[in-house]
């Protein structure tokens, strides 16, 4: 709501009667606050101003300012605290946790999507649809945003933590925060809550199916740049390889002759390898075995399946990890009494079905050729014989791997009737972008008409056409907001020069 600058209509000192009414409203809306806390938040004699403003979307908002900081704001007769107030009363609202990388998106006006949630061992707070909630970052309980729950906690878990979770109203670093003293969030340690129904013995986690369902989630990969496109060589990704019956399917056929235990063993191993491949980074080591299971392996379990170690032949996570250690994939040590951690991972361990980078293929082939005396001085080419593939990674989503070479987003200028220019952009779908959504955004920002039509000579590829030379707006959208690498966009040099008429 305050992602962009607002317009102030009036700024006046509050009257005594309005001050008393505000104190009563705060007591009614936030019953957990004691009388002394309410008096501290809405002081009796100190300066307290009422600021009436219009947000950039036209919403009429009333803001209460005390000591130079906005402490409360009122929208459509609903009263909300600001982050300044929540830093003094961090337990005022149910608090959900997300990753630091998500904050930038929230400040830009985005809502919080469920894949960005971090589920603590104790489970998510219990809320109903429409409840006001606080949003904090991992490792610090000081809220950085407030929003309204788009669904209840039960519905969040039923959805598999997919979809929109919270409509964000106000964030740290937005323009409402900037109207105050611009202080940073204090450091407030997270509450140390013991996870219910979760026992850990020497690093092994035995969770019942309910807890496992609660803990399943998608997480942002901290070291992956948003929208980064990674060129890869190889026939199958690790996830695609799971469709190969020779390596075990994550979604077994009901008529599969394998026992449930054998299927669970395969699912367990697939989730383990997927977690190492896509989620665990070298910087994460040493990694608690319980964290590997709760934060990474459950996230790799496909929709419709449930990972239950008790139903596997291993029964315990520690026993399974011992087997993986015997396979020389990982090394497990007891760094503290009764708690085991993964201290090393053999990242080059051969895993059937994995996609390979060009450098990996080169090393494998060279070593094999030298070992078997197969070096041909006249023909040293190999990579060009492999089938190319590309991978697109988005925060909170599984990487998308497709065969073939990825085409860049193509931006061109075209001439129409009456010598009018139009901007045409193609190949948005290859980067996970919806042409219709992009057209809507550009229509609002450019204040120009847009159309979406099939690209000439194609069946299922759409192109977006915007009236005028709008390459400057389009470039900012793709580079700054969607974070696409410049090398995958062609035509940006055709943007209008400063000072020249479009």
GROMACS .gro file of C-alpha atoms in nm:
model
  502
    1UNK     CA    1   0.000   0.000   0.000
    2UNK     CA    2   0.287   0.238   0.078
    3UNK     CA    3   0.531   0.102  -0.179
    4UNK     CA    4   0.507   0.435  -0.362
    5UNK     CA    5   0.494   0.792  -0.236
    6UNK     CA    6   0.163   0.908  -0.089
    7UNK     CA    7  -0.002   1.252  -0.091
    8UNK     CA    8  -0.065   1.422   0.245
    9UNK     CA    9  -0.400   1.599   0.273
   10UNK     CA   10  -0.371   1.736   0.628
   11UNK     CA   11  -0.156   1.714   0.941
   12UNK     CA   12  -0.315   1.834   1.267
   13UNK     CA   13  -0.268   1.783   1.640
   14UNK     CA   14  -0.514   1.538   1.792
   15UNK     CA   15  -0.794   1.664   2.015
   16UNK     CA   16  -0.840   1.535   2.368
   17UNK     CA   17  -1.164   1.357   2.282
   18UNK     CA   18  -1.008   1.194   1.976
   19UNK     CA   19  -0.711   1.083   2.187
   20UNK     CA   20  -0.942   0.909   2.434
   21UNK     CA   21  -1.136   0.748   2.148
   22UNK     CA   22  -0.814   0.623   1.990
   23UNK     CA   23  -0.705   0.471   2.320
   24UNK     CA   24  -1.039   0.291   2.349
   25UNK     CA   25  -1.012   0.166   1.991
   26UNK     CA   26  -0.660   0.031   2.053
   27UNK     CA   27  -0.781  -0.151   2.366
   28UNK     CA   28  -1.068  -0.308   2.169
   29UNK     CA   29  -0.863  -0.409   1.864
   30UNK     CA   30  -0.559  -0.533   2.060
   31UNK     CA   31  -0.693  -0.684   2.384
   32UNK     CA   32  -0.353  -0.839   2.469
   33UNK     CA   33  -0.216  -0.492   2.546
   34UNK     CA   34  -0.241  -0.392   2.909
   35UNK     CA   35  -0.360  -0.053   3.031
   36UNK     CA   36  -0.005   0.070   3.084
   37UNK     CA   37   0.099  -0.042   2.738
   38UNK     CA   38  -0.198   0.134   2.578
   39UNK     CA   39  -0.111   0.452   2.767
   40UNK     CA   40   0.248   0.419   2.652
   41UNK     CA   41   0.145   0.369   2.290
   42UNK     CA   42  -0.114   0.651   2.295
   43UNK     CA   43   0.033   0.899   2.548
   44UNK     CA   44  -0.190   1.136   2.739
   45UNK     CA   45   0.007   1.457   2.709
   46UNK     CA   46   0.285   1.409   2.455
   47UNK     CA   47   0.240   1.542   2.102
   48UNK     CA   48   0.021   1.318   1.888
   49UNK     CA   49  -0.078   1.415   1.534
   50UNK     CA   50  -0.339   1.293   1.290
   51UNK     CA   51  -0.220   1.280   0.929
   52UNK     CA   52  -0.475   1.225   0.655
   53UNK     CA   53  -0.326   1.106   0.328
   54UNK     CA   54  -0.401   0.936   0.000
   55UNK     CA   55  -0.199   0.630  -0.098
   56UNK     CA   56  -0.074   0.603  -0.455
   57UNK     CA   57  -0.376   0.387  -0.546
   58UNK     CA   58  -0.616   0.647  -0.411
   59UNK     CA   59  -0.696   0.483  -0.074
   60UNK     CA   60  -0.780   0.734   0.201
   61UNK     CA   61  -0.565   0.654   0.506
   62UNK     CA   62  -0.547   0.813   0.852
   63UNK     CA   63  -0.207   0.788   1.021
   64UNK     CA   64  -0.138   0.858   1.389
   65UNK     CA   65   0.209   1.001   1.453
   66UNK     CA   66   0.377   1.008   1.795
   67UNK     CA   67   0.731   1.126   1.862
   68UNK     CA   68   0.789   1.173   1.491
   69UNK     CA   69   0.707   0.810   1.407
   70UNK     CA   70   0.385   0.671   1.260
   71UNK     CA   71   0.248   0.432   1.522
   72UNK     CA   72  -0.093   0.337   1.382
   73UNK     CA   73  -0.286   0.378   1.059
   74UNK     CA   74  -0.655   0.343   0.986
   75UNK     CA   75  -0.798   0.216   0.658
   76UNK     CA   76  -1.170   0.162   0.596
   77UNK     CA   77  -1.237   0.192   0.972
   78UNK     CA   78  -0.982  -0.081   1.052
   79UNK     CA   79  -0.689   0.003   1.280
   80UNK     CA   80  -0.340  -0.135   1.206
   81UNK     CA   81  -0.005  -0.101   1.386
   82UNK     CA   82   0.308   0.012   1.202
   83UNK     CA   83   0.643  -0.169   1.219
   84UNK     CA   84   0.760   0.097   1.468
   85UNK     CA   85   0.485  -0.014   1.707
   86UNK     CA   86   0.547  -0.385   1.647
   87UNK     CA   87   0.915  -0.344   1.735
   88UNK     CA   88   0.803  -0.234   2.083
   89UNK     CA   89   0.533  -0.503   2.102
   90UNK     CA   90   0.663  -0.794   1.886
   91UNK     CA   91   0.399  -1.036   2.020
   92UNK     CA   92   0.105  -0.810   1.941
   93UNK     CA   93   0.009  -1.013   1.630
   94UNK     CA   94   0.052  -1.376   1.516
   95UNK     CA   95   0.392  -1.380   1.347
   96UNK     CA   96   0.494  -1.572   1.036
   97UNK     CA   97   0.852  -1.602   0.916
   98UNK     CA   98   1.005  -1.565   0.570
   99UNK     CA   99   1.350  -1.534   0.414
  100UNK     CA  100   1.549  -1.207   0.391
  101UNK     CA  101   1.542  -1.226   0.010
  102UNK     CA  102   1.162  -1.198   0.017
  103UNK     CA  103   1.166  -0.861   0.196
  104UNK     CA  104   1.276  -0.679  -0.119
  105UNK     CA  105   0.970  -0.808  -0.302
  106UNK     CA  106   0.737  -0.710  -0.016
  107UNK     CA  107   0.881  -0.357  -0.007
  108UNK     CA  108   0.813  -0.335  -0.380
  109UNK     CA  109   0.444  -0.397  -0.321
  110UNK     CA  110   0.421  -0.774  -0.361
  111UNK     CA  111   0.204  -0.995  -0.141
  112UNK     CA  112   0.363  -1.280   0.055
  113UNK     CA  113   0.319  -1.611  -0.125
  114UNK     CA  114   0.303  -1.932   0.076
  115UNK     CA  115   0.611  -2.091  -0.088
  116UNK     CA  116   0.816  -1.816   0.077
  117UNK     CA  117   0.710  -1.914   0.430
  118UNK     CA  118   0.952  -2.076   0.670
  119UNK     CA  119   0.772  -2.332   0.884
  120UNK     CA  120   0.920  -2.360   1.235
  121UNK     CA  121   0.941  -2.697   1.411
  122UNK     CA  122   0.650  -2.593   1.633
  123UNK     CA  123   0.431  -2.539   1.328
  124UNK     CA  124   0.258  -2.231   1.184
  125UNK     CA  125   0.058  -1.993   1.407
  126UNK     CA  126  -0.314  -2.069   1.403
  127UNK     CA  127  -0.504  -1.792   1.222
  128UNK     CA  128  -0.827  -1.753   1.029
  129UNK     CA  129  -0.882  -1.592   0.691
  130UNK     CA  130  -0.884  -1.213   0.732
  131UNK     CA  131  -0.676  -1.210   1.053
  132UNK     CA  132  -0.411  -0.941   1.084
  133UNK     CA  133  -0.061  -1.093   1.103
  134UNK     CA  134   0.301  -0.982   1.137
  135UNK     CA  135   0.582  -1.103   0.913
  136UNK     CA  136   0.939  -1.142   1.041
  137UNK     CA  137   1.265  -1.267   0.893
  138UNK     CA  138   1.457  -1.581   0.981
  139UNK     CA  139   1.664  -1.532   1.295
  140UNK     CA  140   1.491  -1.212   1.415
  141UNK     CA  141   1.148  -1.187   1.574
  142UNK     CA  142   1.119  -0.813   1.502
  143UNK     CA  143   0.839  -0.782   1.239
  144UNK     CA  144   0.924  -0.625   0.903
  145UNK     CA  145   0.574  -0.625   0.755
  146UNK     CA  146   0.207  -0.661   0.840
  147UNK     CA  147  -0.060  -0.822   0.627
  148UNK     CA  148  -0.400  -0.987   0.624
  149UNK     CA  149  -0.418  -1.367   0.598
  150UNK     CA  150  -0.567  -1.474   0.265
  151UNK     CA  151  -0.662  -1.814   0.410
  152UNK     CA  152  -0.668  -1.996   0.741
  153UNK     CA  153  -0.370  -2.196   0.868
  154UNK     CA  154  -0.556  -2.520   0.796
  155UNK     CA  155  -0.619  -2.409   0.438
  156UNK     CA  156  -0.252  -2.315   0.399
  157UNK     CA  157  -0.144  -2.665   0.496
  158UNK     CA  158  -0.415  -2.828   0.285
  159UNK     CA  159  -0.293  -2.632  -0.020
  160UNK     CA  160   0.058  -2.769   0.027
  161UNK     CA  161   0.176  -2.414   0.102
  162UNK     CA  162   0.097  -2.290  -0.246
  163UNK     CA  163  -0.074  -1.970  -0.352
  164UNK     CA  164  -0.109  -1.625  -0.194
  165UNK     CA  165  -0.077  -1.633   0.183
  166UNK     CA  166  -0.099  -1.269   0.295
  167UNK     CA  167  -0.210  -0.938   0.148
  168UNK     CA  168   0.070  -0.709   0.262
  169UNK     CA  169  -0.034  -0.361   0.380
  170UNK     CA  170   0.285  -0.205   0.519
  171UNK     CA  171   0.654  -0.294   0.535
  172UNK     CA  172   0.985  -0.182   0.676
  173UNK     CA  173   1.152   0.050   0.418
  174UNK     CA  174   0.825   0.153   0.250
  175UNK     CA  175   0.717   0.519   0.233
  176UNK     CA  176   0.516   0.505   0.557
  177UNK     CA  177   0.830   0.383   0.737
  178UNK     CA  178   1.031   0.658   0.565
  179UNK     CA  179   0.799   0.920   0.713
  180UNK     CA  180   0.940   0.831   1.056
  181UNK     CA  181   1.296   0.831   1.190
  182UNK     CA  182   1.395   0.550   0.946
  183UNK     CA  183   1.538   0.332   1.222
  184UNK     CA  184   1.622  -0.031   1.155
  185UNK     CA  185   1.448  -0.332   1.315
  186UNK     CA  186   1.588  -0.425   1.657
  187UNK     CA  187   1.742  -0.767   1.705
  188UNK     CA  188   1.489  -0.984   1.890
  189UNK     CA  189   1.578  -1.349   1.940
  190UNK     CA  190   1.318  -1.601   1.817
  191UNK     CA  191   1.117  -1.782   2.079
  192UNK     CA  192   1.268  -2.120   2.171
  193UNK     CA  193   0.967  -2.346   2.129
  194UNK     CA  194   0.991  -2.722   2.145
  195UNK     CA  195   0.831  -2.884   1.842
  196UNK     CA  196   0.523  -3.088   1.933
  197UNK     CA  197   0.533  -3.459   1.859
  198UNK     CA  198   0.894  -3.425   1.743
  199UNK     CA  199   1.164  -3.630   1.914
  200UNK     CA  200   1.530  -3.621   1.824
  201UNK     CA  201   1.768  -3.896   1.929
  202UNK     CA  202   2.124  -3.860   1.810
  203UNK     CA  203   2.016  -3.642   1.521
  204UNK     CA  204   1.732  -3.865   1.402
  205UNK     CA  205   1.391  -3.710   1.354
  206UNK     CA  206   1.080  -3.919   1.391
  207UNK     CA  207   0.780  -3.711   1.291
  208UNK     CA  208   0.426  -3.833   1.260
  209UNK     CA  209   0.247  -3.779   0.932
  210UNK     CA  210   0.063  -3.470   1.059
  211UNK     CA  211   0.386  -3.291   1.151
  212UNK     CA  212   0.544  -3.391   0.824
  213UNK     CA  213   0.254  -3.241   0.636
  214UNK     CA  214   0.291  -2.918   0.835
  215UNK     CA  215   0.662  -2.895   0.768
  216UNK     CA  216   0.647  -2.953   0.392
  217UNK     CA  217   0.724  -2.628   0.216
  218UNK     CA  218   0.915  -2.465  -0.063
  219UNK     CA  219   1.207  -2.242   0.031
  220UNK     CA  220   1.397  -1.973  -0.145
  221UNK     CA  221   1.745  -2.069  -0.255
  222UNK     CA  222   1.959  -1.798  -0.102
  223UNK     CA  223   2.244  -1.834  -0.344
  224UNK     CA  224   2.035  -1.848  -0.661
  225UNK     CA  225   1.977  -1.514  -0.830
  226UNK     CA  226   1.608  -1.453  -0.896
  227UNK     CA  227   1.510  -1.549  -1.245
  228UNK     CA  228   1.858  -1.672  -1.319
  229UNK     CA  229   1.877  -1.881  -1.633
  230UNK     CA  230   2.133  -2.159  -1.616
  231UNK     CA  231   2.250  -2.331  -1.933
  232UNK     CA  232   2.296  -2.703  -1.881
  233UNK     CA  233   2.402  -3.001  -2.089
  234UNK     CA  234   2.257  -3.349  -2.039
  235UNK     CA  235   1.954  -3.557  -2.120
  236UNK     CA  236   1.769  -3.563  -1.788
  237UNK     CA  237   1.748  -3.355  -1.474
  238UNK     CA  238   1.735  -3.525  -1.138
  239UNK     CA  239   1.360  -3.467  -1.122
  240UNK     CA  240   1.302  -3.585  -1.480
  241UNK     CA  241   1.502  -3.898  -1.405
  242UNK     CA  242   1.246  -3.994  -1.144
  243UNK     CA  243   1.010  -4.079  -1.428
  244UNK     CA  244   1.253  -4.350  -1.534
  245UNK     CA  245   1.131  -4.679  -1.384
  246UNK     CA  246   1.489  -4.794  -1.355
  247UNK     CA  247   1.563  -4.526  -1.094
  248UNK     CA  248   1.232  -4.531  -0.909
  249UNK     CA  249   0.928  -4.310  -0.951
  250UNK     CA  250   0.819  -4.040  -0.710
  251UNK     CA  251   0.461  -4.102  -0.820
  252UNK     CA  252   0.429  -4.479  -0.841
  253UNK     CA  253   0.161  -4.649  -1.041
  254UNK     CA  254  -0.108  -4.796  -0.813
  255UNK     CA  255  -0.050  -5.125  -0.993
  256UNK     CA  256   0.324  -5.116  -0.912
  257UNK     CA  257   0.432  -5.457  -0.795
  258UNK     CA  258   0.675  -5.306  -0.544
  259UNK     CA  259   0.575  -5.312  -0.180
  260UNK     CA  260   0.484  -4.990   0.001
  261UNK     CA  261   0.808  -5.019   0.194
  262UNK     CA  262   1.013  -5.041  -0.125
  263UNK     CA  263   0.829  -4.743  -0.271
  264UNK     CA  264   0.891  -4.541   0.045
  265UNK     CA  265   1.262  -4.633   0.033
  266UNK     CA  266   1.280  -4.497  -0.323
  267UNK     CA  267   1.089  -4.183  -0.229
  268UNK     CA  268   1.319  -4.127   0.068
  269UNK     CA  269   1.631  -4.160  -0.147
  270UNK     CA  270   1.488  -3.937  -0.421
  271UNK     CA  271   1.399  -3.661  -0.173
  272UNK     CA  272   1.744  -3.692  -0.017
  273UNK     CA  273   1.926  -3.661  -0.351
  274UNK     CA  274   1.695  -3.382  -0.466
  275UNK     CA  275   1.766  -3.188  -0.144
  276UNK     CA  276   2.142  -3.218  -0.197
  277UNK     CA  277   2.112  -3.127  -0.564
  278UNK     CA  278   1.886  -2.821  -0.542
  279UNK     CA  279   1.866  -2.697  -0.184
  280UNK     CA  280   2.173  -2.767   0.026
  281UNK     CA  281   2.473  -2.543  -0.045
  282UNK     CA  282   2.835  -2.582   0.063
  283UNK     CA  283   2.792  -2.277   0.286
  284UNK     CA  284   2.516  -2.461   0.479
  285UNK     CA  285   2.761  -2.720   0.616
  286UNK     CA  286   2.777  -2.842   0.885
  287UNK     CA  287   2.402  -2.905   0.861
  288UNK     CA  288   2.190  -3.059   1.135
  289UNK     CA  289   2.035  -3.383   1.017
  290UNK     CA  290   1.700  -3.263   1.154
  291UNK     CA  291   1.728  -2.947   0.943
  292UNK     CA  292   1.805  -3.154   0.634
  293UNK     CA  293   1.481  -3.345   0.683
  294UNK     CA  294   1.253  -3.063   0.798
  295UNK     CA  295   1.377  -2.780   0.578
  296UNK     CA  296   1.493  -2.958   0.263
  297UNK     CA  297   1.379  -3.320   0.215
  298UNK     CA  298   1.011  -3.257   0.294
  299UNK     CA  299   1.018  -2.967   0.045
  300UNK     CA  300   1.129  -3.205  -0.231
  301UNK     CA  301   0.840  -3.444  -0.176
  302UNK     CA  302   0.603  -3.419  -0.476
  303UNK     CA  303   0.246  -3.305  -0.441
  304UNK     CA  304   0.015  -3.588  -0.347
  305UNK     CA  305   0.289  -3.792  -0.178
  306UNK     CA  306   0.394  -3.794   0.187
  307UNK     CA  307   0.739  -3.881   0.310
  308UNK     CA  308   0.715  -4.109   0.614
  309UNK     CA  309   1.044  -4.258   0.731
  310UNK     CA  310   0.863  -4.496   0.966
  311UNK     CA  311   0.712  -4.672   0.664
  312UNK     CA  312   1.054  -4.724   0.502
  313UNK     CA  313   1.288  -5.013   0.575
  314UNK     CA  314   1.519  -4.772   0.762
  315UNK     CA  315   1.256  -4.664   1.021
  316UNK     CA  316   1.487  -4.384   1.142
  317UNK     CA  317   1.658  -4.094   0.967
  318UNK     CA  318   1.988  -4.175   1.139
  319UNK     CA  319   1.989  -4.527   0.996
  320UNK     CA  320   1.918  -4.398   0.645
  321UNK     CA  321   2.195  -4.138   0.669
  322UNK     CA  322   2.437  -4.407   0.788
  323UNK     CA  323   2.357  -4.594   0.468
  324UNK     CA  324   2.420  -4.280   0.262
  325UNK     CA  325   2.751  -4.240   0.445
  326UNK     CA  326   2.845  -4.597   0.352
  327UNK     CA  327   2.769  -4.503  -0.009
  328UNK     CA  328   3.024  -4.221   0.043
  329UNK     CA  329   2.773  -3.952  -0.051
  330UNK     CA  330   2.787  -3.770   0.284
  331UNK     CA  331   2.985  -3.769   0.606
  332UNK     CA  332   2.799  -3.748   0.938
  333UNK     CA  333   2.951  -3.650   1.272
  334UNK     CA  334   2.825  -3.590   1.624
  335UNK     CA  335   2.944  -3.232   1.676
  336UNK     CA  336   2.754  -3.194   2.004
  337UNK     CA  337   2.626  -3.452   2.249
  338UNK     CA  338   2.331  -3.641   2.107
  339UNK     CA  339   2.304  -3.423   1.793
  340UNK     CA  340   2.442  -3.527   1.455
  341UNK     CA  341   2.529  -3.304   1.163
  342UNK     CA  342   2.628  -3.353   0.802
  343UNK     CA  343   2.982  -3.215   0.779
  344UNK     CA  344   3.072  -3.307   0.421
  345UNK     CA  345   2.901  -3.392   0.091
  346UNK     CA  346   3.065  -3.554  -0.209
  347UNK     CA  347   2.916  -3.314  -0.465
  348UNK     CA  348   3.080  -3.508  -0.751
  349UNK     CA  349   2.936  -3.842  -0.645
  350UNK     CA  350   2.775  -4.003  -0.953
  351UNK     CA  351   2.397  -3.982  -0.938
  352UNK     CA  352   2.196  -4.139  -1.213
  353UNK     CA  353   1.977  -3.896  -1.404
  354UNK     CA  354   2.155  -3.578  -1.294
  355UNK     CA  355   2.203  -3.296  -1.542
  356UNK     CA  356   2.564  -3.203  -1.606
  357UNK     CA  357   2.741  -2.876  -1.669
  358UNK     CA  358   2.977  -2.853  -1.964
  359UNK     CA  359   3.283  -2.850  -1.739
  360UNK     CA  360   3.165  -3.168  -1.564
  361UNK     CA  361   3.113  -3.348  -1.896
  362UNK     CA  362   3.456  -3.238  -2.017
  363UNK     CA  363   3.629  -3.367  -1.703
  364UNK     CA  364   3.447  -3.704  -1.709
  365UNK     CA  365   3.516  -3.766  -2.078
  366UNK     CA  366   3.882  -3.660  -2.061
  367UNK     CA  367   3.950  -3.881  -1.760
  368UNK     CA  368   3.775  -4.177  -1.924
  369UNK     CA  369   3.960  -4.129  -2.252
  370UNK     CA  370   4.297  -4.106  -2.081
  371UNK     CA  371   4.230  -4.403  -1.858
  372UNK     CA  372   4.132  -4.623  -2.155
  373UNK     CA  373   4.388  -4.481  -2.399
  374UNK     CA  374   4.117  -4.345  -2.630
  375UNK     CA  375   4.266  -4.004  -2.706
  376UNK     CA  376   4.232  -3.907  -3.074
  377UNK     CA  377   4.463  -3.623  -3.169
  378UNK     CA  378   4.247  -3.537  -3.473
  379UNK     CA  379   3.903  -3.535  -3.307
  380UNK     CA  380   3.867  -3.389  -2.959
  381UNK     CA  381   3.508  -3.260  -2.988
  382UNK     CA  382   3.244  -3.408  -2.761
  383UNK     CA  383   3.014  -3.144  -2.616
  384UNK     CA  384   2.858  -3.064  -2.953
  385UNK     CA  385   2.731  -3.422  -2.968
  386UNK     CA  386   2.533  -3.385  -2.644
  387UNK     CA  387   2.174  -3.272  -2.634
  388UNK     CA  388   2.150  -2.915  -2.494
  389UNK     CA  389   1.904  -2.821  -2.222
  390UNK     CA  390   1.832  -2.515  -2.013
  391UNK     CA  391   1.711  -2.461  -1.659
  392UNK     CA  392   1.509  -2.167  -1.525
  393UNK     CA  393   1.506  -2.114  -1.149
  394UNK     CA  394   1.257  -1.900  -0.960
  395UNK     CA  395   1.256  -1.838  -0.579
  396UNK     CA  396   1.033  -2.085  -0.396
  397UNK     CA  397   0.983  -2.311  -0.699
  398UNK     CA  398   1.138  -2.626  -0.833
  399UNK     CA  399   1.380  -2.555  -1.122
  400UNK     CA  400   1.223  -2.596  -1.466
  401UNK     CA  401   1.443  -2.799  -1.702
  402UNK     CA  402   1.362  -2.816  -2.074
  403UNK     CA  403   1.539  -2.967  -2.371
  404UNK     CA  404   1.683  -2.753  -2.649
  405UNK     CA  405   1.836  -2.406  -2.647
  406UNK     CA  406   1.659  -2.115  -2.484
  407UNK     CA  407   1.568  -1.824  -2.710
  408UNK     CA  408   1.620  -1.472  -2.575
  409UNK     CA  409   1.333  -1.236  -2.510
  410UNK     CA  410   1.302  -1.042  -2.835
  411UNK     CA  411   1.206  -0.673  -2.826
  412UNK     CA  412   1.144  -0.497  -3.156
  413UNK     CA  413   0.997  -0.169  -3.282
  414UNK     CA  414   0.744  -0.183  -3.562
  415UNK     CA  415   0.579   0.083  -3.777
  416UNK     CA  416   0.202   0.099  -3.800
  417UNK     CA  417  -0.049   0.319  -3.980
  418UNK     CA  418   0.003   0.697  -3.966
  419UNK     CA  419   0.374   0.640  -3.900
  420UNK     CA  420   0.305   0.532  -3.540
  421UNK     CA  421   0.552   0.311  -3.355
  422UNK     CA  422   0.465   0.008  -3.147
  423UNK     CA  423   0.685  -0.205  -2.920
  424UNK     CA  424   0.660  -0.582  -2.968
  425UNK     CA  425   0.803  -0.838  -2.722
  426UNK     CA  426   0.816  -1.215  -2.774
  427UNK     CA  427   0.936  -1.533  -2.596
  428UNK     CA  428   0.820  -1.428  -2.247
  429UNK     CA  429   0.679  -1.779  -2.181
  430UNK     CA  430   1.026  -1.940  -2.196
  431UNK     CA  431   1.119  -1.743  -1.883
  432UNK     CA  432   0.805  -1.829  -1.689
  433UNK     CA  433   0.634  -1.495  -1.759
  434UNK     CA  434   0.266  -1.465  -1.848
  435UNK     CA  435   0.228  -1.235  -2.153
  436UNK     CA  436  -0.119  -1.124  -2.040
  437UNK     CA  437   0.012  -1.022  -1.696
  438UNK     CA  438   0.307  -0.838  -1.850
  439UNK     CA  439   0.070  -0.657  -2.087
  440UNK     CA  440  -0.151  -0.545  -1.796
  441UNK     CA  441   0.148  -0.409  -1.601
  442UNK     CA  442   0.284  -0.222  -1.903
  443UNK     CA  443  -0.058  -0.077  -1.984
  444UNK     CA  444  -0.072   0.084  -1.638
  445UNK     CA  445   0.288   0.204  -1.630
  446UNK     CA  446   0.312   0.331  -1.985
  447UNK     CA  447  -0.044   0.468  -1.997
  448UNK     CA  448  -0.067   0.314  -2.342
  449UNK     CA  449  -0.286   0.052  -2.506
  450UNK     CA  450  -0.156  -0.305  -2.518
  451UNK     CA  451  -0.264  -0.617  -2.705
  452UNK     CA  452  -0.169  -0.984  -2.681
  453UNK     CA  453  -0.173  -1.184  -3.004
  454UNK     CA  454  -0.019  -1.509  -3.136
  455UNK     CA  455   0.335  -1.455  -3.264
  456UNK     CA  456   0.352  -1.486  -3.645
  457UNK     CA  457   0.451  -1.834  -3.762
  458UNK     CA  458   0.385  -1.997  -3.421
  459UNK     CA  459   0.099  -2.188  -3.262
  460UNK     CA  460   0.140  -2.153  -2.886
  461UNK     CA  461   0.367  -1.848  -2.846
  462UNK     CA  462   0.213  -1.509  -2.769
  463UNK     CA  463   0.352  -1.163  -2.830
  464UNK     CA  464   0.275  -0.840  -2.643
  465UNK     CA  465   0.232  -0.517  -2.841
  466UNK     CA  466   0.247  -0.177  -2.668
  467UNK     CA  467   0.168   0.154  -2.835
  468UNK     CA  468   0.476   0.376  -2.876
  469UNK     CA  469   0.842   0.313  -2.797
  470UNK     CA  470   0.815   0.162  -2.448
  471UNK     CA  471   1.146  -0.026  -2.442
  472UNK     CA  472   1.266   0.183  -2.145
  473UNK     CA  473   0.969   0.073  -1.927
  474UNK     CA  474   0.996  -0.282  -2.056
  475UNK     CA  475   1.367  -0.298  -1.977
  476UNK     CA  476   1.314  -0.179  -1.619
  477UNK     CA  477   1.041  -0.437  -1.568
  478UNK     CA  478   1.249  -0.729  -1.699
  479UNK     CA  479   1.587  -0.630  -1.552
  480UNK     CA  480   1.502  -0.466  -1.219
  481UNK     CA  481   1.181  -0.637  -1.110
  482UNK     CA  482   1.195  -0.979  -1.276
  483UNK     CA  483   1.579  -0.986  -1.243
  484UNK     CA  484   1.636  -1.147  -1.581
  485UNK     CA  485   2.000  -1.143  -1.701
  486UNK     CA  486   2.059  -0.880  -1.967
  487UNK     CA  487   2.227  -1.136  -2.194
  488UNK     CA  488   1.890  -1.309  -2.240
  489UNK     CA  489   1.715  -0.994  -2.363
  490UNK     CA  490   1.777  -0.852  -2.709
  491UNK     CA  491   1.656  -0.516  -2.835
  492UNK     CA  492   1.713  -0.300  -2.525
  493UNK     CA  493   1.948  -0.074  -2.722
  494UNK     CA  494   1.645   0.055  -2.916
  495UNK     CA  495   1.512   0.246  -2.614
  496UNK     CA  496   1.443   0.617  -2.677
  497UNK     CA  497   1.734   0.847  -2.596
  498UNK     CA  498   1.690   1.097  -2.310
  499UNK     CA  499   1.556   1.430  -2.425
  500UNK     CA  500   1.428   1.299  -2.756
  501UNK     CA  501   1.062   1.269  -2.843
  502UNK     CA  502   0.929   0.914  -2.840
   0.00000   0.00000   0.00000
